[in-house]
PDB file of C-alpha atoms in Angstrom:
ATOM      1  CA  MET N   9      22.821 -29.036 -23.223  1.00  0.00           C
ATOM      2  CA  PRO N  10      23.798 -25.235 -23.401  1.00  0.00           C
ATOM      3  CA  PRO N  11      24.795 -23.583 -20.087  1.00  0.00           C
ATOM      4  CA  ARG N  12      21.987 -22.117 -17.926  1.00  0.00           C
ATOM      5  CA  THR N  13      21.841 -18.374 -17.446  1.00  0.00           C
ATOM      6  CA  LYS N  14      21.300 -16.620 -14.513  1.00  0.00           C
ATOM      7  CA  PRO N  15      17.332 -15.013 -14.973  1.00  0.00           C
ATOM      8  CA  GLU N  16      17.485 -11.411 -15.787  1.00  0.00           C
ATOM      9  CA  ARG N  17      16.488  -8.836 -12.447  1.00  0.00           C
ATOM     10  CA  ARG N  18      13.252  -7.521 -13.441  1.00  0.00           C
ATOM     11  CA  GLY N  19      13.170  -3.794 -13.733  1.00  0.00           C
ATOM     12  CA  ALA N  20      10.764  -1.668 -11.713  1.00  0.00           C
ATOM     13  CA  ARG N  21       6.869  -2.874 -11.716  1.00  0.00           C
ATOM     14  CA  PRO N  22       3.951  -1.635 -10.721  1.00  0.00           C
ATOM     15  CA  VAL N  23       2.312  -2.566  -7.109  1.00  0.00           C
ATOM     16  CA  THR N  24      -1.193  -2.258  -6.136  1.00  0.00           C
ATOM     17  CA  ILE N  25      -2.376  -1.621  -2.548  1.00  0.00           C
ATOM     18  CA  THR N  26      -5.977  -2.229  -1.679  1.00  0.00           C
ATOM     19  CA  ALA N  27      -7.563  -1.101   1.404  1.00  0.00           C
ATOM     20  CA  VAL N  28     -10.718  -2.832   2.055  1.00  0.00           C
ATOM     21  CA  VAL N  29     -12.944  -0.935   4.512  1.00  0.00           C
ATOM     22  CA  ASP N  30     -15.980  -1.695   6.175  1.00  0.00           C
ATOM     23  CA  PRO N  31     -17.098   1.971   6.400  1.00  0.00           C
ATOM     24  CA  VAL N  32     -20.536   1.229   8.397  1.00  0.00           C
ATOM     25  CA  ALA N  33     -18.714  -0.832  11.248  1.00  0.00           C
ATOM     26  CA  ALA N  34     -16.150   1.691  11.339  1.00  0.00           C
ATOM     27  CA  LEU N  35     -18.427   4.284  11.617  1.00  0.00           C
ATOM     28  CA  ALA N  36     -20.492   2.789  14.001  1.00  0.00           C
ATOM     29  CA  SER N  37     -17.729   1.550  16.326  1.00  0.00           C
ATOM     30  CA  GLY N  38     -15.540   4.633  15.484  1.00  0.00           C
ATOM     31  CA  ASN N  39     -12.298   1.869  14.910  1.00  0.00           C
ATOM     32  CA  LEU N  40     -10.716   1.691  11.582  1.00  0.00           C
ATOM     33  CA  ASP N  41      -8.461  -1.117  12.397  1.00  0.00           C
ATOM     34  CA  GLU N  42     -11.023  -3.749  13.122  1.00  0.00           C
ATOM     35  CA  ASN N  43     -12.557  -2.662   9.582  1.00  0.00           C
ATOM     36  CA  LEU N  44      -9.818  -2.449   7.408  1.00  0.00           C
ATOM     37  CA  TYR N  45      -8.218  -5.105   5.395  1.00  0.00           C
ATOM     38  CA  LEU N  46      -5.197  -4.834   3.366  1.00  0.00           C
ATOM     39  CA  TYR N  47      -3.658  -6.037   0.315  1.00  0.00           C
ATOM     40  CA  ASP N  48      -1.205  -6.140  -2.691  1.00  0.00           C
ATOM     41  CA  THR N  49      -0.084  -7.424  -5.602  1.00  0.00           C
ATOM     42  CA  ASN N  50       3.552  -8.710  -4.190  1.00  0.00           C
ATOM     43  CA  ARG N  51       2.766 -11.198  -2.302  1.00  0.00           C
ATOM     44  CA  THR N  52       5.221 -13.610  -4.528  1.00  0.00           C
ATOM     45  CA  GLU N  53       7.776 -11.103  -3.934  1.00  0.00           C
ATOM     46  CA  GLY N  54       7.585 -11.411   0.155  1.00  0.00           C
ATOM     47  CA  SER N  55       4.842  -9.422   1.123  1.00  0.00           C
ATOM     48  CA  THR N  56       3.187 -10.309   5.070  1.00  0.00           C
ATOM     49  CA  GLY N  57       0.155  -9.041   7.014  1.00  0.00           C
ATOM     50  CA  PHE N  58      -2.305  -9.740   4.139  1.00  0.00           C
ATOM     51  CA  GLY N  59      -5.963  -8.942   4.976  1.00  0.00           C
ATOM     52  CA  THR N  60      -5.042  -6.397   8.341  1.00  0.00           C
ATOM     53  CA  PRO N  61      -4.257  -3.205   8.808  1.00  0.00           C
ATOM     54  CA  GLY N  62      -0.572  -3.825   9.382  1.00  0.00           C
ATOM     55  CA  LEU N  63       0.248  -4.962   5.734  1.00  0.00           C
ATOM     56  CA  ARG N  64       4.108  -5.008   5.170  1.00  0.00           C
ATOM     57  CA  THR N  65       4.699  -4.339   1.290  1.00  0.00           C
ATOM     58  CA  ARG N  66       7.992  -5.592  -0.113  1.00  0.00           C
ATOM     59  CA  VAL N  67       9.219  -3.279  -3.244  1.00  0.00           C
ATOM     60  CA  ARG N  68      12.261  -1.793  -4.190  1.00  0.00           C
ATOM     61  CA  LYS N  69      13.694   1.418  -5.889  1.00  0.00           C
ATOM     62  CA  GLY N  70      12.191   2.166  -8.962  1.00  0.00           C
ATOM     63  CA  ASP N  71       8.653   0.424  -8.129  1.00  0.00           C
ATOM     64  CA  THR N  72       5.629   2.411  -8.814  1.00  0.00           C
ATOM     65  CA  LEU N  73       2.847   2.504  -5.957  1.00  0.00           C
ATOM     66  CA  LEU N  74      -0.748   2.506  -6.378  1.00  0.00           C
ATOM     67  CA  TRP N  75      -2.764   2.908  -3.169  1.00  0.00           C
ATOM     68  CA  ASN N  76      -6.733   2.775  -3.867  1.00  0.00           C
ATOM     69  CA  VAL N  77      -9.833   1.621  -1.765  1.00  0.00           C
ATOM     70  CA  LEU N  78     -12.884  -0.784  -2.254  1.00  0.00           C
ATOM     71  CA  PRO N  79     -15.646  -0.244   0.359  1.00  0.00           C
ATOM     72  CA  LEU N  80     -17.808  -3.270   1.621  1.00  0.00           C
ATOM     73  CA  GLU N  81     -20.727  -1.218   1.496  1.00  0.00           C
ATOM     74  CA  CYS N  82     -21.043   0.516  -1.872  1.00  0.00           C
ATOM     75  CA  GLU N  83     -23.855   3.147  -0.833  1.00  0.00           C
ATOM     76  CA  THR N  84     -21.306   4.506   1.633  1.00  0.00           C
ATOM     77  CA  TYR N  85     -18.748   7.117   0.617  1.00  0.00           C
ATOM     78  CA  VAL N  86     -14.892   5.747   1.268  1.00  0.00           C
ATOM     79  CA  ALA N  87     -11.517   7.295   0.153  1.00  0.00           C
ATOM     80  CA  ILE N  88      -8.078   7.687   1.110  1.00  0.00           C
ATOM     81  CA  ALA N  89      -7.622  10.936   2.438  1.00  0.00           C
ATOM     82  CA  ASP N  90      -3.945  10.887   2.761  1.00  0.00           C
ATOM     83  CA  VAL N  91      -0.787   8.499   2.745  1.00  0.00           C
ATOM     84  CA  GLU N  92       1.979   9.701   5.352  1.00  0.00           C
ATOM     85  CA  ILE N  93       5.204   8.338   4.509  1.00  0.00           C
ATOM     86  CA  ASP N  94       8.820   9.414   4.820  1.00  0.00           C
ATOM     87  CA  PRO N  95       9.533  11.862   1.668  1.00  0.00           C
ATOM     88  CA  ARG N  96      12.953  10.615   1.168  1.00  0.00           C
ATOM     89  CA  ILE N  97      11.426   7.211   0.092  1.00  0.00           C
ATOM     90  CA  ALA N  98       8.533   7.771  -1.199  1.00  0.00           C
ATOM     91  CA  GLU N  99       6.183  11.621  -1.931  1.00  0.00           C
ATOM     92  CA  PRO N 100       2.354  10.109  -2.347  1.00  0.00           C
ATOM     93  CA  GLU N 101       0.270  11.989  -5.091  1.00  0.00           C
ATOM     94  CA  ARG N 102      -3.091  12.022  -5.037  1.00  0.00           C
ATOM     95  CA  ARG N 103      -4.786  11.413  -8.429  1.00  0.00           C
ATOM     96  CA  VAL N 104      -8.391  10.901  -9.629  1.00  0.00           C
ATOM     97  CA  TYR N 105      -9.554   8.565 -12.658  1.00  0.00           C
ATOM     98  CA  PRO N 106     -10.496  10.792 -15.588  1.00  0.00           C
ATOM     99  CA  GLY N 107     -14.188  11.029 -15.769  1.00  0.00           C
ATOM    100  CA  THR N 108     -14.765  10.058 -12.102  1.00  0.00           C
ATOM    101  CA  ASP N 109     -14.583  11.493  -8.648  1.00  0.00           C
ATOM    102  CA  ILE N 110     -12.686   8.187  -7.594  1.00  0.00           C
ATOM    103  CA  VAL N 111      -9.351   9.084  -5.992  1.00  0.00           C
ATOM    104  CA  PHE N 112      -6.220   6.980  -5.831  1.00  0.00           C
ATOM    105  CA  TRP N 113      -2.654   7.663  -4.953  1.00  0.00           C
ATOM    106  CA  THR N 114       0.686   7.256  -6.454  1.00  0.00           C
ATOM    107  CA  ALA N 115       3.982   7.374  -5.411  1.00  0.00           C
ATOM    108  CA  THR N 116       7.432   6.059  -6.655  1.00  0.00           C
ATOM    109  CA  VAL N 117      10.261   4.004  -4.683  1.00  0.00           C
ATOM    110  CA  LYS N 118      13.037   6.433  -4.184  1.00  0.00           C
ATOM    111  CA  GLN N 119      15.677   4.677  -2.471  1.00  0.00           C
ATOM    112  CA  ASP N 120      16.306   1.362  -0.644  1.00  0.00           C
ATOM    113  CA  SER N 121      16.242   1.496   2.898  1.00  0.00           C
ATOM    114  CA  ALA N 122      17.746  -1.221   5.297  1.00  0.00           C
ATOM    115  CA  GLU N 123      14.888  -1.271   7.677  1.00  0.00           C
ATOM    116  CA  PRO N 124      11.282  -1.192   6.841  1.00  0.00           C
ATOM    117  CA  VAL N 125       9.647   1.836   5.981  1.00  0.00           C
ATOM    118  CA  GLU N 126       6.337   2.592   8.222  1.00  0.00           C
ATOM    119  CA  TYR N 127       3.537   4.730   6.476  1.00  0.00           C
ATOM    120  CA  ARG N 128       0.079   5.614   7.489  1.00  0.00           C
ATOM    121  CA  LEU N 129      -3.069   5.519   5.521  1.00  0.00           C
ATOM    122  CA  SER N 130      -6.084   8.021   6.554  1.00  0.00           C
ATOM    123  CA  PHE N 131      -9.825   7.684   4.914  1.00  0.00           C
ATOM    124  CA  LEU N 132     -12.814   9.811   4.627  1.00  0.00           C
ATOM    125  CA  LEU N 133     -15.972   7.647   5.629  1.00  0.00           C
ATOM    126  CA  GLY N 134     -19.236   8.931   4.847  1.00  0.00           C
ATOM    127  CA  ALA N 135     -20.239  12.564   5.554  1.00  0.00           C
ATOM    128  CA  VAL N 136     -17.504  12.378   8.159  1.00  0.00           C
ATOM    129  CA  THR N 137     -15.179  15.247   7.575  1.00  0.00           C
ATOM    130  CA  GLU N 138     -12.438  14.254  10.115  1.00  0.00           C
ATOM    131  CA  PRO N 139     -10.454  11.524   8.634  1.00  0.00           C
ATOM    132  CA  TYR N 140     -10.030   7.776   9.846  1.00  0.00           C
ATOM    133  CA  THR N 141      -6.408   7.058  10.296  1.00  0.00           C
ATOM    134  CA  ALA N 142      -5.356   3.154  11.249  1.00  0.00           C
ATOM    135  CA  LYS N 143      -3.604   2.986  14.662  1.00  0.00           C
ATOM    136  CA  GLU N 144      -1.621   0.085  13.089  1.00  0.00           C
ATOM    137  CA  ALA N 145       0.820   1.240  10.732  1.00  0.00           C
ATOM    138  CA  GLN N 146       1.665  -0.053   7.397  1.00  0.00           C
ATOM    139  CA  ALA N 147       5.186  -0.875   5.837  1.00  0.00           C
ATOM    140  CA  LEU N 148       6.814  -0.736   2.897  1.00  0.00           C
ATOM    141  CA  VAL N 149      10.199  -3.422   2.744  1.00  0.00           C
ATOM    142  CA  VAL N 150      12.023  -1.287   0.241  1.00  0.00           C
ATOM    143  CA  GLY N 151      15.226  -3.548  -1.241  1.00  0.00           C
ATOM    144  CA  ARG N 152      16.624  -6.750  -0.979  1.00  0.00           C
ATOM    145  CA  GLY N 153      16.632  -8.747   1.730  1.00  0.00           C
ATOM    146  CA  ASN N 154      16.135  -6.510   4.694  1.00  0.00           C
ATOM    147  CA  SER N 155      13.507  -8.641   6.013  1.00  0.00           C
ATOM    148  CA  GLY N 156      15.785 -11.685   6.808  1.00  0.00           C
ATOM    149  CA  LYS N 157      14.223 -13.339   2.859  1.00  0.00           C
ATOM    150  CA  GLU N 158      16.252 -12.724  -0.119  1.00  0.00           C
ATOM    151  CA  ARG N 159      14.550 -12.491  -3.432  1.00  0.00           C
ATOM    152  CA  LYS N 160      14.851 -15.247  -6.067  1.00  0.00           C
TER     153      LYS N 160
END
């Protein structure tokens, strides 16, 4: 039997963070937090808080982040207006899918961090010009082992 080799450490990878928003309920109540459900594609690497506004996405230096939004009510406009995060960790950039008016944001994780890095998402809803921002912060858990759980 040949000797076992350690699996290679995977390189940087894309991590998609999807915000599902109920814009009708958020506009009616004035409360985004109760109508915001966040998910990412990194659950197997240790992300937590799925389906809540307090998503904690596990990432590492070099990963490419992509934030997008899905409205529960397809007839009501929803877009990410801003992603506020420490620019030493990531510098989000607003983009538009070619040939559409669909907005998404991307960034590359610049460095690891000993502590989770909070960020805030803001959204434009319906015809309201003032962005709605979640009161509960989201976070990137950057690097290896900084949430008490080592990656394998």
